[in-house]
């Protein structure tokens, strides 16, 4: 009896492809949680792999190196945080200053949910940049610039509402905000309180040229 060739199944992709995709996403998620709390330079990948249940040998099926993993995790964090910024800073239902206040309050609540053990991944890596591979420096700088542009646009809108002087340099004010913000987040982790975030916002707003 002649055997007919088996036709490939259409529709869903092979199960293994789906499993690979899910495993990679879980590694990134676990990496975000771990590196946000402990940083990168002193962290091994073993706790991340253990949480996901992936053997070390299989890790390199998804990422060429720990450096490549860190860069991927950092890029995903930027997407997450940029979306959060857009959610607040582009919300036309509130004044530009109110939008900034809402962002800070949301960030404070997020830190409190994790008992102030997690900070800002970008800020954490910025503090240990000398111990990181050289590629991280450019990636971190690019991310900060993106965040600054978002805040700059919001502050420019504050000129229209009269909450900010027309002569104000919004680019420099946005850069100043993120420099101070990372320090406030670090202090909030130290004292396990939202007070540093609230204090920084208060004096940032007080110092805005009116």
mmCIF file of C-alpha atoms in Angstrom:
data_model
loop_
_atom_site.group_PDB
_atom_site.id
_atom_site.type_symbol
_atom_site.label_atom_id
_atom_site.label_comp_id
_atom_site.label_asym_id
_atom_site.label_seq_id
_atom_site.Cartn_x
_atom_site.Cartn_y
_atom_site.Cartn_z
ATOM 1 C CA UNK A 1 0.000 0.000 0.000
ATOM 2 C CA UNK A 2 1.428 3.405 -1.033
ATOM 3 C CA UNK A 3 1.968 5.858 1.800
ATOM 4 C CA UNK A 4 0.783 9.370 1.111
ATOM 5 C CA UNK A 5 3.031 12.264 2.209
ATOM 6 C CA UNK A 6 1.916 13.970 5.395
ATOM 7 C CA UNK A 7 0.831 17.548 4.775
ATOM 8 C CA UNK A 8 2.012 20.164 7.257
ATOM 9 C CA UNK A 9 -0.684 21.347 9.649
ATOM 10 C CA UNK A 10 -1.924 24.876 9.139
ATOM 11 C CA UNK A 11 -3.119 27.311 11.724
ATOM 12 C CA UNK A 12 -1.321 27.406 15.034
ATOM 13 C CA UNK A 13 2.479 27.612 15.099
ATOM 14 C CA UNK A 14 4.393 24.616 16.475
ATOM 15 C CA UNK A 15 4.039 24.264 20.225
ATOM 16 C CA UNK A 16 7.772 24.453 20.797
ATOM 17 C CA UNK A 17 7.924 27.890 19.141
ATOM 18 C CA UNK A 18 5.212 29.138 21.472
ATOM 19 C CA UNK A 19 7.005 27.653 24.472
ATOM 20 C CA UNK A 20 10.264 29.340 23.419
ATOM 21 C CA UNK A 21 8.497 32.667 23.082
ATOM 22 C CA UNK A 22 6.872 32.332 26.508
ATOM 23 C CA UNK A 23 10.129 31.263 28.157
ATOM 24 C CA UNK A 24 12.030 34.214 26.726
ATOM 25 C CA UNK A 25 9.311 36.604 27.917
ATOM 26 C CA UNK A 26 9.441 35.044 31.392
ATOM 27 C CA UNK A 27 13.218 35.437 31.509
ATOM 28 C CA UNK A 28 12.889 39.117 30.612
ATOM 29 C CA UNK A 29 10.170 39.652 33.205
ATOM 30 C CA UNK A 30 12.187 37.878 35.891
ATOM 31 C CA UNK A 31 15.249 39.878 34.869
ATOM 32 C CA UNK A 32 13.337 43.132 35.215
ATOM 33 C CA UNK A 33 12.283 42.243 38.740
ATOM 34 C CA UNK A 34 15.734 41.050 39.807
ATOM 35 C CA UNK A 35 17.872 43.757 38.215
ATOM 36 C CA UNK A 36 15.555 46.547 39.371
ATOM 37 C CA UNK A 37 16.177 45.396 42.921
ATOM 38 C CA UNK A 38 19.806 44.241 42.829
ATOM 39 C CA UNK A 39 21.442 45.897 39.816
ATOM 40 C CA UNK A 40 23.413 44.201 37.067
ATOM 41 C CA UNK A 41 27.155 44.109 37.763
ATOM 42 C CA UNK A 42 26.957 42.037 40.945
ATOM 43 C CA UNK A 43 24.019 39.887 39.850
ATOM 44 C CA UNK A 44 24.441 36.418 38.472
ATOM 45 C CA UNK A 45 21.845 34.907 36.172
ATOM 46 C CA UNK A 46 21.260 31.898 38.426
ATOM 47 C CA UNK A 47 18.483 33.464 40.587
ATOM 48 C CA UNK A 48 16.699 34.624 37.442
ATOM 49 C CA UNK A 49 16.944 31.183 35.840
ATOM 50 C CA UNK A 50 15.846 29.440 39.023
ATOM 51 C CA UNK A 51 12.712 31.572 39.292
ATOM 52 C CA UNK A 52 11.716 30.773 35.724
ATOM 53 C CA UNK A 53 12.854 27.147 35.896
ATOM 54 C CA UNK A 54 15.290 27.325 32.996
ATOM 55 C CA UNK A 55 18.655 25.516 33.133
ATOM 56 C CA UNK A 56 21.755 27.624 32.601
ATOM 57 C CA UNK A 57 22.655 25.815 29.422
ATOM 58 C CA UNK A 58 19.290 26.665 27.890
ATOM 59 C CA UNK A 59 19.679 30.361 28.747
ATOM 60 C CA UNK A 60 22.117 30.785 25.876
ATOM 61 C CA UNK A 61 19.495 29.506 23.474
ATOM 62 C CA UNK A 62 17.633 32.757 24.075
ATOM 63 C CA UNK A 63 20.488 35.204 24.702
ATOM 64 C CA UNK A 64 24.046 35.199 23.408
ATOM 65 C CA UNK A 65 25.447 36.457 26.719
ATOM 66 C CA UNK A 66 24.595 38.070 30.023
ATOM 67 C CA UNK A 67 25.359 41.413 28.373
ATOM 68 C CA UNK A 68 22.858 40.760 25.575
ATOM 69 C CA UNK A 69 20.288 39.745 28.197
ATOM 70 C CA UNK A 70 20.873 42.943 30.158
ATOM 71 C CA UNK A 71 20.503 45.090 27.052
ATOM 72 C CA UNK A 72 17.223 43.353 26.186
ATOM 73 C CA UNK A 73 15.864 43.761 29.710
ATOM 74 C CA UNK A 74 16.858 47.430 29.682
ATOM 75 C CA UNK A 75 15.094 47.997 26.362
ATOM 76 C CA UNK A 76 11.912 46.383 27.700
ATOM 77 C CA UNK A 77 12.086 48.535 30.823
ATOM 78 C CA UNK A 78 12.363 51.636 28.656
ATOM 79 C CA UNK A 79 9.228 50.634 26.734
ATOM 80 C CA UNK A 80 7.327 50.030 29.990
ATOM 81 C CA UNK A 81 8.468 53.292 31.593
ATOM 82 C CA UNK A 82 7.987 55.384 28.443
ATOM 83 C CA UNK A 83 4.421 54.117 28.197
ATOM 84 C CA UNK A 84 3.856 55.122 31.810
ATOM 85 C CA UNK A 85 5.226 58.593 31.091
ATOM 86 C CA UNK A 86 3.024 58.926 28.019
ATOM 87 C CA UNK A 87 -0.010 57.841 30.035
ATOM 88 C CA UNK A 88 0.488 60.662 32.509
ATOM 89 C CA UNK A 89 2.332 63.447 30.691
ATOM 90 C CA UNK A 90 0.098 63.348 27.604
ATOM 91 C CA UNK A 91 -3.205 63.253 29.473
ATOM 92 C CA UNK A 92 -5.008 66.354 28.217
ATOM 93 C CA UNK A 93 -7.668 66.004 30.924
ATOM 94 C CA UNK A 94 -5.233 67.653 33.352
ATOM 95 C CA UNK A 95 -2.903 70.625 33.299
ATOM 96 C CA UNK A 96 0.747 69.870 32.510
ATOM 97 C CA UNK A 97 1.756 70.419 36.142
ATOM 98 C CA UNK A 98 -1.008 68.110 37.371
ATOM 99 C CA UNK A 99 0.191 65.455 34.921
ATOM 100 C CA UNK A 100 3.678 65.574 36.412
ATOM 101 C CA UNK A 101 2.215 65.318 39.911
ATOM 102 C CA UNK A 102 0.179 62.276 38.864
ATOM 103 C CA UNK A 103 3.276 60.597 37.459
ATOM 104 C CA UNK A 104 5.195 61.108 40.696
ATOM 105 C CA UNK A 105 2.287 59.865 42.802
ATOM 106 C CA UNK A 106 1.935 56.785 40.614
ATOM 107 C CA UNK A 107 5.661 56.073 40.912
ATOM 108 C CA UNK A 108 5.501 56.437 44.701
ATOM 109 C CA UNK A 109 2.592 54.011 44.889
ATOM 110 C CA UNK A 110 4.474 51.543 42.692
ATOM 111 C CA UNK A 111 7.531 51.638 44.955
ATOM 112 C CA UNK A 112 5.319 51.189 48.018
ATOM 113 C CA UNK A 113 3.696 48.085 46.485
ATOM 114 C CA UNK A 114 7.140 46.486 46.393
ATOM 115 C CA UNK A 115 8.082 47.686 49.882
ATOM 116 C CA UNK A 116 10.574 50.156 48.338
ATOM 117 C CA UNK A 117 12.904 47.314 47.364
ATOM 118 C CA UNK A 118 12.753 48.151 43.674
ATOM 119 C CA UNK A 119 13.871 51.419 42.191
ATOM 120 C CA UNK A 120 14.506 52.598 38.659
ATOM 121 C CA UNK A 121 16.443 50.099 36.553
ATOM 122 C CA UNK A 122 17.966 52.873 34.431
ATOM 123 C CA UNK A 123 19.047 54.790 37.517
ATOM 124 C CA UNK A 124 20.454 51.654 39.129
ATOM 125 C CA UNK A 125 22.550 50.821 36.086
ATOM 126 C CA UNK A 126 23.621 54.441 35.727
ATOM 127 C CA UNK A 127 25.193 54.278 39.186
ATOM 128 C CA UNK A 128 27.245 51.200 38.281
ATOM 129 C CA UNK A 129 28.018 52.171 34.683
ATOM 130 C CA UNK A 130 31.802 51.959 35.157
ATOM 131 C CA UNK A 131 31.421 48.257 35.960
ATOM 132 C CA UNK A 132 29.164 47.575 32.962
ATOM 133 C CA UNK A 133 30.041 46.733 29.356
ATOM 134 C CA UNK A 134 30.685 49.862 27.282
ATOM 135 C CA UNK A 135 27.500 49.460 25.210
ATOM 136 C CA UNK A 136 25.345 50.130 28.261
ATOM 137 C CA UNK A 137 26.550 53.732 28.535
ATOM 138 C CA UNK A 138 25.101 54.723 25.163
ATOM 139 C CA UNK A 139 21.905 52.792 25.766
ATOM 140 C CA UNK A 140 21.345 54.456 29.134
ATOM 141 C CA UNK A 141 22.072 57.927 27.738
ATOM 142 C CA UNK A 142 19.633 57.374 24.884
ATOM 143 C CA UNK A 143 16.905 56.266 27.285
ATOM 144 C CA UNK A 144 17.385 59.301 29.512
ATOM 145 C CA UNK A 145 17.202 61.579 26.470
ATOM 146 C CA UNK A 146 13.905 60.002 25.467
ATOM 147 C CA UNK A 147 12.436 60.574 28.918
ATOM 148 C CA UNK A 148 13.692 64.154 28.936
ATOM 149 C CA UNK A 149 12.031 64.876 25.579
ATOM 150 C CA UNK A 150 8.700 63.650 26.921
ATOM 151 C CA UNK A 151 8.910 65.901 29.962
ATOM 152 C CA UNK A 152 10.177 68.804 27.864
ATOM 153 C CA UNK A 153 7.056 68.567 25.691
ATOM 154 C CA UNK A 154 4.860 68.601 28.797
ATOM 155 C CA UNK A 155 6.657 71.644 30.200
ATOM 156 C CA UNK A 156 6.292 73.457 26.897
ATOM 157 C CA UNK A 157 2.556 72.967 27.250
ATOM 158 C CA UNK A 158 2.824 74.540 30.715
ATOM 159 C CA UNK A 159 3.947 77.739 28.999
ATOM 160 C CA UNK A 160 0.638 77.814 27.117
ATOM 161 C CA UNK A 161 -1.382 77.393 30.323
ATOM 162 C CA UNK A 162 0.607 80.143 32.035
ATOM 163 C CA UNK A 163 2.123 77.816 34.653
ATOM 164 C CA UNK A 164 5.611 78.355 33.272
ATOM 165 C CA UNK A 165 7.363 81.488 32.064
ATOM 166 C CA UNK A 166 7.742 81.824 28.300
ATOM 167 C CA UNK A 167 11.482 82.341 28.736
ATOM 168 C CA UNK A 168 11.917 79.043 30.610
ATOM 169 C CA UNK A 169 14.366 76.563 29.076
ATOM 170 C CA UNK A 170 12.237 73.420 29.090
ATOM 171 C CA UNK A 171 15.022 71.182 27.828
ATOM 172 C CA UNK A 172 17.280 72.095 30.738
ATOM 173 C CA UNK A 173 14.424 71.871 33.237
ATOM 174 C CA UNK A 174 13.586 68.364 31.989
ATOM 175 C CA UNK A 175 17.222 67.303 32.260
ATOM 176 C CA UNK A 176 17.409 68.741 35.769
ATOM 177 C CA UNK A 177 14.247 66.853 36.765
ATOM 178 C CA UNK A 178 15.643 63.454 35.786
ATOM 179 C CA UNK A 179 18.985 64.132 37.447
ATOM 180 C CA UNK A 180 17.201 64.906 40.701
ATOM 181 C CA UNK A 181 14.564 62.213 40.242
ATOM 182 C CA UNK A 182 17.057 59.371 40.247
ATOM 183 C CA UNK A 183 18.529 60.655 43.504
ATOM 184 C CA UNK A 184 15.058 60.882 45.033
ATOM 185 C CA UNK A 185 14.250 57.307 43.985
ATOM 186 C CA UNK A 186 17.509 56.072 45.508
ATOM 187 C CA UNK A 187 16.753 57.855 48.786
ATOM 188 C CA UNK A 188 13.190 56.504 48.805
ATOM 189 C CA UNK A 189 14.620 52.971 48.605
ATOM 190 C CA UNK A 190 17.003 53.760 51.434
ATOM 191 C CA UNK A 191 14.410 55.149 53.841
ATOM 192 C CA UNK A 192 11.529 53.034 52.493
ATOM 193 C CA UNK A 193 9.266 56.022 52.207
ATOM 194 C CA UNK A 194 7.720 58.132 49.409
ATOM 195 C CA UNK A 195 8.809 61.303 51.220
ATOM 196 C CA UNK A 196 11.958 61.906 49.100
ATOM 197 C CA UNK A 197 9.883 61.737 45.918
ATOM 198 C CA UNK A 198 7.298 64.146 47.265
ATOM 199 C CA UNK A 199 9.940 66.513 48.622
ATOM 200 C CA UNK A 200 11.814 66.579 45.324
ATOM 201 C CA UNK A 201 8.622 67.279 43.344
ATOM 202 C CA UNK A 202 7.601 70.063 45.744
ATOM 203 C CA UNK A 203 10.840 71.980 45.346
ATOM 204 C CA UNK A 204 11.102 71.275 41.630
ATOM 205 C CA UNK A 205 7.706 72.868 41.113
ATOM 206 C CA UNK A 206 8.543 75.737 43.483
ATOM 207 C CA UNK A 207 11.680 76.494 41.472
ATOM 208 C CA UNK A 208 9.952 76.615 38.097
ATOM 209 C CA UNK A 209 10.185 80.119 36.587
ATOM 210 C CA UNK A 210 6.732 81.684 36.599
#
